[in-house]
PDB file of C-alpha atoms in Angstrom:
ATOM      1  CA  MET Q   1     -30.959  -5.431  11.798  1.00  0.00           C
ATOM      2  CA  PHE Q   2     -27.308  -5.267  10.556  1.00  0.00           C
ATOM      3  CA  PRO Q   3     -27.087  -5.764   6.632  1.00  0.00           C
ATOM      4  CA  ILE Q   4     -25.299  -8.856   6.533  1.00  0.00           C
ATOM      5  CA  VAL Q   5     -26.112  -9.538   2.733  1.00  0.00           C
ATOM      6  CA  ARG Q   6     -24.871  -5.979   2.102  1.00  0.00           C
ATOM      7  CA  LEU Q   7     -21.480  -6.771   3.950  1.00  0.00           C
ATOM      8  CA  ILE Q   8     -20.851  -9.942   2.162  1.00  0.00           C
ATOM      9  CA  LYS Q   9     -21.568  -8.391  -1.168  1.00  0.00           C
ATOM     10  CA  ASP Q  10     -19.192  -5.352  -0.423  1.00  0.00           C
ATOM     11  CA  LEU Q  11     -16.425  -7.757   0.793  1.00  0.00           C
ATOM     12  CA  LEU Q  12     -16.579  -9.641  -2.323  1.00  0.00           C
ATOM     13  CA  VAL Q  13     -16.398  -6.632  -4.514  1.00  0.00           C
ATOM     14  CA  ALA Q  14     -13.645  -5.068  -2.379  1.00  0.00           C
ATOM     15  CA  ARG Q  15     -11.414  -8.241  -2.786  1.00  0.00           C
ATOM     16  CA  ARG Q  16     -11.717  -7.702  -6.605  1.00  0.00           C
ATOM     17  CA  MET Q  17     -10.468  -4.168  -6.288  1.00  0.00           C
ATOM     18  CA  PRO Q  18      -6.741  -3.023  -6.164  1.00  0.00           C
ATOM     19  CA  PRO Q  19      -5.124  -2.325  -2.681  1.00  0.00           C
ATOM     20  CA  LEU Q  20      -5.243   1.099  -1.382  1.00  0.00           C
ATOM     21  CA  ASP Q  21      -2.345   3.215   0.312  1.00  0.00           C
ATOM     22  CA  LEU Q  22      -3.272   4.165   4.011  1.00  0.00           C
ATOM     23  CA  THR Q  23      -4.873   7.493   3.217  1.00  0.00           C
ATOM     24  CA  GLU Q  24      -6.469   6.724  -0.180  1.00  0.00           C
ATOM     25  CA  THR Q  25     -10.066   6.933  -0.595  1.00  0.00           C
ATOM     26  CA  HIS Q  26     -12.483   3.742  -1.020  1.00  0.00           C
ATOM     27  CA  VAL Q  27     -15.480   4.537  -3.256  1.00  0.00           C
ATOM     28  CA  SER Q  28     -18.508   2.380  -3.081  1.00  0.00           C
ATOM     29  CA  ARG Q  29     -21.830   2.769  -4.857  1.00  0.00           C
ATOM     30  CA  HIS Q  30     -25.416   1.999  -3.031  1.00  0.00           C
ATOM     31  CA  ILE Q  31     -29.116   2.186  -3.616  1.00  0.00           C
ATOM     32  CA  CYS Q  32     -31.411   3.349  -0.783  1.00  0.00           C
ATOM     33  CA  TRP Q  33     -33.700   0.333  -0.483  1.00  0.00           C
ATOM     34  CA  PRO Q  34     -37.245   0.583   1.129  1.00  0.00           C
ATOM     35  CA  TRP Q  35     -35.887  -1.030   4.246  1.00  0.00           C
ATOM     36  CA  ASP Q  36     -33.278   1.789   4.643  1.00  0.00           C
ATOM     37  CA  LEU Q  37     -36.131   4.339   5.036  1.00  0.00           C
ATOM     38  CA  ASP Q  38     -37.571   6.293   7.767  1.00  0.00           C
ATOM     39  CA  ILE Q  39     -41.407   7.481   8.284  1.00  0.00           C
ATOM     40  CA  TRP Q  40     -40.389  10.602   6.065  1.00  0.00           C
ATOM     41  CA  MET Q  41     -39.422   8.040   3.071  1.00  0.00           C
ATOM     42  CA  GLU Q  42     -35.613   9.204   3.187  1.00  0.00           C
ATOM     43  CA  LEU Q  43     -32.505   7.219   4.291  1.00  0.00           C
ATOM     44  CA  ASN Q  44     -32.875   6.865   7.710  1.00  0.00           C
ATOM     45  CA  ASN Q  45     -29.904   8.657   9.934  1.00  0.00           C
ATOM     46  CA  GLY Q  46     -29.222   5.335  11.894  1.00  0.00           C
ATOM     47  CA  ARG Q  47     -29.244   3.255   8.611  1.00  0.00           C
ATOM     48  CA  ALA Q  48     -26.779   5.962   7.154  1.00  0.00           C
ATOM     49  CA  MET Q  49     -24.555   5.297   9.985  1.00  0.00           C
ATOM     50  CA  THR Q  50     -24.683   1.453   9.500  1.00  0.00           C
ATOM     51  CA  LEU Q  51     -23.748   2.032   5.914  1.00  0.00           C
ATOM     52  CA  TYR Q  52     -20.985   4.038   6.845  1.00  0.00           C
ATOM     53  CA  ASP Q  53     -19.808   1.205   9.078  1.00  0.00           C
ATOM     54  CA  LEU Q  54     -19.713  -1.082   5.957  1.00  0.00           C
ATOM     55  CA  GLY Q  55     -17.618   1.632   4.110  1.00  0.00           C
ATOM     56  CA  ARG Q  56     -14.928   1.490   6.913  1.00  0.00           C
ATOM     57  CA  THR Q  57     -14.858  -2.236   6.806  1.00  0.00           C
ATOM     58  CA  MET Q  58     -14.146  -2.117   3.007  1.00  0.00           C
ATOM     59  CA  LEU Q  59     -11.467   0.536   3.587  1.00  0.00           C
ATOM     60  CA  ALA Q  60      -9.934  -1.759   6.063  1.00  0.00           C
ATOM     61  CA  GLN Q  61     -10.017  -4.543   3.563  1.00  0.00           C
ATOM     62  CA  ARG Q  62      -8.218  -2.581   0.908  1.00  0.00           C
ATOM     63  CA  VAL Q  63      -5.530  -1.185   3.008  1.00  0.00           C
ATOM     64  CA  GLY Q  64      -4.651  -4.723   4.265  1.00  0.00           C
ATOM     65  CA  LEU Q  65      -5.995  -4.278   7.702  1.00  0.00           C
ATOM     66  CA  ILE Q  66      -8.704  -7.291   7.764  1.00  0.00           C
ATOM     67  CA  GLY Q  67      -5.928  -9.729   7.638  1.00  0.00           C
ATOM     68  CA  ALA Q  68      -4.176  -8.329  10.698  1.00  0.00           C
ATOM     69  CA  LEU Q  69      -7.528  -7.974  12.669  1.00  0.00           C
ATOM     70  CA  ARG Q  70      -8.082 -11.850  11.969  1.00  0.00           C
ATOM     71  CA  SER Q  71      -4.502 -13.031  12.616  1.00  0.00           C
ATOM     72  CA  ARG Q  72      -4.065 -10.794  15.836  1.00  0.00           C
ATOM     73  CA  ARG Q  73      -7.550 -11.323  16.993  1.00  0.00           C
ATOM     74  CA  TRP Q  74      -8.144  -7.638  17.088  1.00  0.00           C
ATOM     75  CA  GLY Q  75     -11.075  -5.586  16.747  1.00  0.00           C
ATOM     76  CA  MET Q  76     -12.323  -2.036  15.294  1.00  0.00           C
ATOM     77  CA  THR Q  77     -14.227   0.331  17.387  1.00  0.00           C
ATOM     78  CA  VAL Q  78     -15.556   3.847  17.134  1.00  0.00           C
ATOM     79  CA  ALA Q  79     -14.588   6.195  19.980  1.00  0.00           C
ATOM     80  CA  GLY Q  80     -16.294   9.308  18.813  1.00  0.00           C
ATOM     81  CA  THR Q  81     -18.013  10.795  15.761  1.00  0.00           C
ATOM     82  CA  THR Q  82     -19.597  14.002  14.372  1.00  0.00           C
ATOM     83  CA  VAL Q  83     -21.816  13.838  11.455  1.00  0.00           C
ATOM     84  CA  ARG Q  84     -23.603  16.414   9.195  1.00  0.00           C
ATOM     85  CA  PHE Q  85     -26.588  15.757   7.207  1.00  0.00           C
ATOM     86  CA  ARG Q  86     -27.388  18.264   4.421  1.00  0.00           C
ATOM     87  CA  ARG Q  87     -29.332  16.390   1.514  1.00  0.00           C
ATOM     88  CA  ARG Q  88     -32.110  13.847   1.595  1.00  0.00           C
ATOM     89  CA  ILE Q  89     -31.457  10.507  -0.096  1.00  0.00           C
ATOM     90  CA  ARG Q  90     -34.796   9.005  -1.233  1.00  0.00           C
ATOM     91  CA  GLY Q  91     -36.044   5.529  -1.698  1.00  0.00           C
ATOM     92  CA  PHE Q  92     -34.182   3.670  -4.734  1.00  0.00           C
ATOM     93  CA  GLU Q  93     -31.907   6.642  -5.220  1.00  0.00           C
ATOM     94  CA  GLN Q  94     -28.291   5.869  -5.961  1.00  0.00           C
ATOM     95  CA  PHE Q  95     -25.353   7.336  -4.177  1.00  0.00           C
ATOM     96  CA  GLU Q  96     -21.770   7.076  -3.912  1.00  0.00           C
ATOM     97  CA  MET Q  97     -19.811   6.578  -0.558  1.00  0.00           C
ATOM     98  CA  ARG Q  98     -16.341   7.859   0.086  1.00  0.00           C
ATOM     99  CA  SER Q  99     -14.205   6.593   3.056  1.00  0.00           C
ATOM    100  CA  ARG Q 100     -10.520   7.411   3.868  1.00  0.00           C
ATOM    101  CA  ALA Q 101      -8.347   7.662   6.890  1.00  0.00           C
ATOM    102  CA  VAL Q 102      -7.170  11.246   7.379  1.00  0.00           C
ATOM    103  CA  ALA Q 103      -4.511  10.926  10.223  1.00  0.00           C
ATOM    104  CA  TRP Q 104      -3.598   9.180  13.396  1.00  0.00           C
ATOM    105  CA  ASP Q 105      -2.135   9.871  16.694  1.00  0.00           C
ATOM    106  CA  ASP Q 106      -0.685   7.709  19.501  1.00  0.00           C
ATOM    107  CA  ARG Q 107      -4.092   5.996  20.243  1.00  0.00           C
ATOM    108  CA  PHE Q 108      -6.610   6.710  17.403  1.00  0.00           C
ATOM    109  CA  ILE Q 109      -7.073   6.777  13.772  1.00  0.00           C
ATOM    110  CA  TYR Q 110      -9.226   9.489  12.384  1.00  0.00           C
ATOM    111  CA  LEU Q 111     -11.350   8.628   9.400  1.00  0.00           C
ATOM    112  CA  GLU Q 112     -13.803  10.866   7.294  1.00  0.00           C
ATOM    113  CA  GLN Q 113     -16.547   9.505   5.065  1.00  0.00           C
ATOM    114  CA  SER Q 114     -19.253  11.148   2.977  1.00  0.00           C
ATOM    115  CA  MET Q 115     -22.297  10.301   0.847  1.00  0.00           C
ATOM    116  CA  TRP Q 116     -22.751  11.810  -2.485  1.00  0.00           C
ATOM    117  CA  LYS Q 117     -25.960  12.265  -4.666  1.00  0.00           C
ATOM    118  CA  SER Q 118     -25.914  11.335  -8.362  1.00  0.00           C
ATOM    119  CA  ASN Q 119     -26.328  15.299  -9.037  1.00  0.00           C
ATOM    120  CA  GLY Q 120     -23.046  16.026  -7.191  1.00  0.00           C
ATOM    121  CA  ASP Q 121     -24.520  17.070  -3.877  1.00  0.00           C
ATOM    122  CA  CYS Q 122     -22.916  15.948  -0.795  1.00  0.00           C
ATOM    123  CA  ALA Q 123     -25.847  14.286   1.407  1.00  0.00           C
ATOM    124  CA  SER Q 124     -23.811  13.727   4.485  1.00  0.00           C
ATOM    125  CA  HIS Q 125     -20.231  13.602   6.040  1.00  0.00           C
ATOM    126  CA  VAL Q 126     -19.177  11.831   9.101  1.00  0.00           C
ATOM    127  CA  MET Q 127     -15.737  12.340  11.050  1.00  0.00           C
ATOM    128  CA  LEU Q 128     -14.751   9.359  13.222  1.00  0.00           C
ATOM    129  CA  ARG Q 129     -12.354   8.832  15.942  1.00  0.00           C
ATOM    130  CA  THR Q 130     -11.564   4.973  15.719  1.00  0.00           C
ATOM    131  CA  ALA Q 131      -9.348   2.512  17.486  1.00  0.00           C
ATOM    132  CA  ILE Q 132      -8.119  -1.097  16.986  1.00  0.00           C
ATOM    133  CA  THR Q 133      -8.500  -3.053  20.195  1.00  0.00           C
ATOM    134  CA  ASP Q 134      -7.374  -6.227  21.685  1.00  0.00           C
ATOM    135  CA  ALA Q 135      -8.155  -7.861  25.098  1.00  0.00           C
ATOM    136  CA  LYS Q 136      -5.951  -5.361  26.837  1.00  0.00           C
ATOM    137  CA  GLY Q 137      -7.419  -2.088  25.159  1.00  0.00           C
ATOM    138  CA  ILE Q 138      -6.382   0.137  22.555  1.00  0.00           C
ATOM    139  CA  VAL Q 139      -3.567  -1.075  20.164  1.00  0.00           C
ATOM    140  CA  SER Q 140      -1.564   1.834  19.257  1.00  0.00           C
ATOM    141  CA  PRO Q 141      -1.681   2.815  15.450  1.00  0.00           C
ATOM    142  CA  GLN Q 142       2.289   2.248  15.297  1.00  0.00           C
ATOM    143  CA  GLU Q 143       1.677  -1.289  16.403  1.00  0.00           C
ATOM    144  CA  VAL Q 144      -0.921  -1.661  13.712  1.00  0.00           C
ATOM    145  CA  LEU Q 145       1.394  -0.125  11.162  1.00  0.00           C
ATOM    146  CA  LYS Q 146       3.965  -2.658  12.122  1.00  0.00           C
ATOM    147  CA  THR Q 147       1.716  -5.642  11.773  1.00  0.00           C
ATOM    148  CA  ILE Q 148       0.768  -4.738   8.328  1.00  0.00           C
ATOM    149  CA  GLY Q 149       4.137  -3.906   7.135  1.00  0.00           C
ATOM    150  CA  ARG Q 150       3.700  -0.143   6.902  1.00  0.00           C
ATOM    151  CA  THR Q 151       6.353   1.353   9.376  1.00  0.00           C
ATOM    152  CA  ASP Q 152       7.484   3.479   6.581  1.00  0.00           C
ATOM    153  CA  ARG Q 153       4.493   5.604   7.020  1.00  0.00           C
ATOM    154  CA  ALA Q 154       4.565   8.708   9.239  1.00  0.00           C
ATOM    155  CA  ALA Q 155       1.113   9.913  10.444  1.00  0.00           C
ATOM    156  CA  PRO Q 156      -0.083  12.790   8.054  1.00  0.00           C
ATOM    157  CA  GLU Q 157      -0.610  16.100   9.612  1.00  0.00           C
ATOM    158  CA  MET Q 158      -4.050  16.384  11.436  1.00  0.00           C
ATOM    159  CA  PRO Q 159      -6.257  18.996   9.862  1.00  0.00           C
ATOM    160  CA  ASP Q 160      -7.182  21.984  11.987  1.00  0.00           C
ATOM    161  CA  TRP Q 161     -10.909  21.141  12.090  1.00  0.00           C
ATOM    162  CA  ILE Q 162     -10.229  17.571  13.517  1.00  0.00           C
ATOM    163  CA  LYS Q 163      -7.699  19.032  16.134  1.00  0.00           C
ATOM    164  CA  ALA Q 164     -10.489  21.551  17.179  1.00  0.00           C
ATOM    165  CA  TRP Q 165     -13.035  18.776  17.394  1.00  0.00           C
ATOM    166  CA  CYS Q 166     -10.771  16.816  19.595  1.00  0.00           C
ATOM    167  CA  GLU Q 167     -10.105  19.723  21.899  1.00  0.00           C
ATOM    168  CA  ALA Q 168     -13.835  20.487  22.089  1.00  0.00           C
ATOM    169  CA  ASP Q 169     -14.804  16.826  22.732  1.00  0.00           C
ATOM    170  CA  ALA Q 170     -12.273  16.753  25.496  1.00  0.00           C
ATOM    171  CA  GLY Q 171     -14.077  19.339  27.331  1.00  0.00           C
ATOM    172  CA  ARG Q 172     -17.325  17.402  27.526  1.00  0.00           C
ATOM    173  CA  PRO Q 173     -18.172  15.936  30.894  1.00  0.00           C
ATOM    174  CA  TRP Q 174     -17.739  12.327  31.455  1.00  0.00           C
ATOM    175  CA  PRO Q 175     -19.868  10.749  32.838  1.00  0.00           C
ATOM    176  CA  PRO Q 176     -22.472  12.840  31.130  1.00  0.00           C
ATOM    177  CA  MET Q 177     -25.823  14.256  32.403  1.00  0.00           C
ATOM    178  CA  MET Q 178     -25.155  13.983  36.031  1.00  0.00           C
ATOM    179  CA  PRO Q 179     -27.473  15.847  38.288  1.00  0.00           C
ATOM    180  CA  THR Q 180     -24.621  18.118  39.642  1.00  0.00           C
ATOM    181  CA  GLN Q 181     -23.517  19.206  36.430  1.00  0.00           C
ATOM    182  CA  THR Q 182     -24.446  22.428  34.589  1.00  0.00           C
ATOM    183  CA  VAL Q 183     -25.041  23.092  31.063  1.00  0.00           C
ATOM    184  CA  ALA Q 184     -23.166  25.908  29.261  1.00  0.00           C
ATOM    185  CA  SER Q 185     -25.673  28.381  30.077  1.00  0.00           C
ATOM    186  CA  GLY Q 186     -25.145  27.883  33.843  1.00  0.00           C
ATOM    187  CA  VAL Q 187     -28.794  26.395  34.187  1.00  0.00           C
ATOM    188  CA  SER Q 188     -28.656  23.165  36.082  1.00  0.00           C
ATOM    189  CA  ALA Q 189     -29.089  19.973  33.551  1.00  0.00           C
ATOM    190  CA  ALA Q 190     -32.045  18.969  35.534  1.00  0.00           C
ATOM    191  CA  GLU Q 191     -33.733  22.510  34.956  1.00  0.00           C
ATOM    192  CA  ASP Q 192     -32.844  22.840  31.248  1.00  0.00           C
ATOM    193  CA  THR Q 193     -35.978  21.996  29.617  1.00  0.00           C
ATOM    194  CA  LEU Q 194     -37.465  22.557  26.229  1.00  0.00           C
ATOM    195  CA  ALA Q 195     -40.166  25.418  26.345  1.00  0.00           C
TER     196      ALA Q 195
END
């Protein structure tokens, strides 16, 4: 279930925070509640992605995007992601989430988010290819910037690791897992089984 109560609480908190520039970092603090846990009594990976969704919404609020979404009837969507989980977050543990836009191109906005434990360890990090959409499809970041009055901002240079991810992702077959496709080892996807 989507954490509506957390969403409302975070939106109210974000409204009282000062606006952010387009590439500044939104920081929020959270607690891993019992309903966030998996059977190993740690933050469930699916719930972590939902919490990251909340962080992106708060970031959008603080950079002035939420008003544009409402007035133009736009939506936000995720078009691709890669995530690393490195440290467990246990029940009732407090953690900090950081969210920021890194770069954009002619179609997508690239964001990164991370969760940090109180001892300073990074628990997880996610990179997302996101888009603003309308009834016709993807709205260009340039149109979004124009709508929020930020045509003065050029796109930051995209980091090499995000460029490399984009290139690797472009090589993935689509639609995936078709019977005639082969995996990297040359074995038919239908024959590729775990031994």
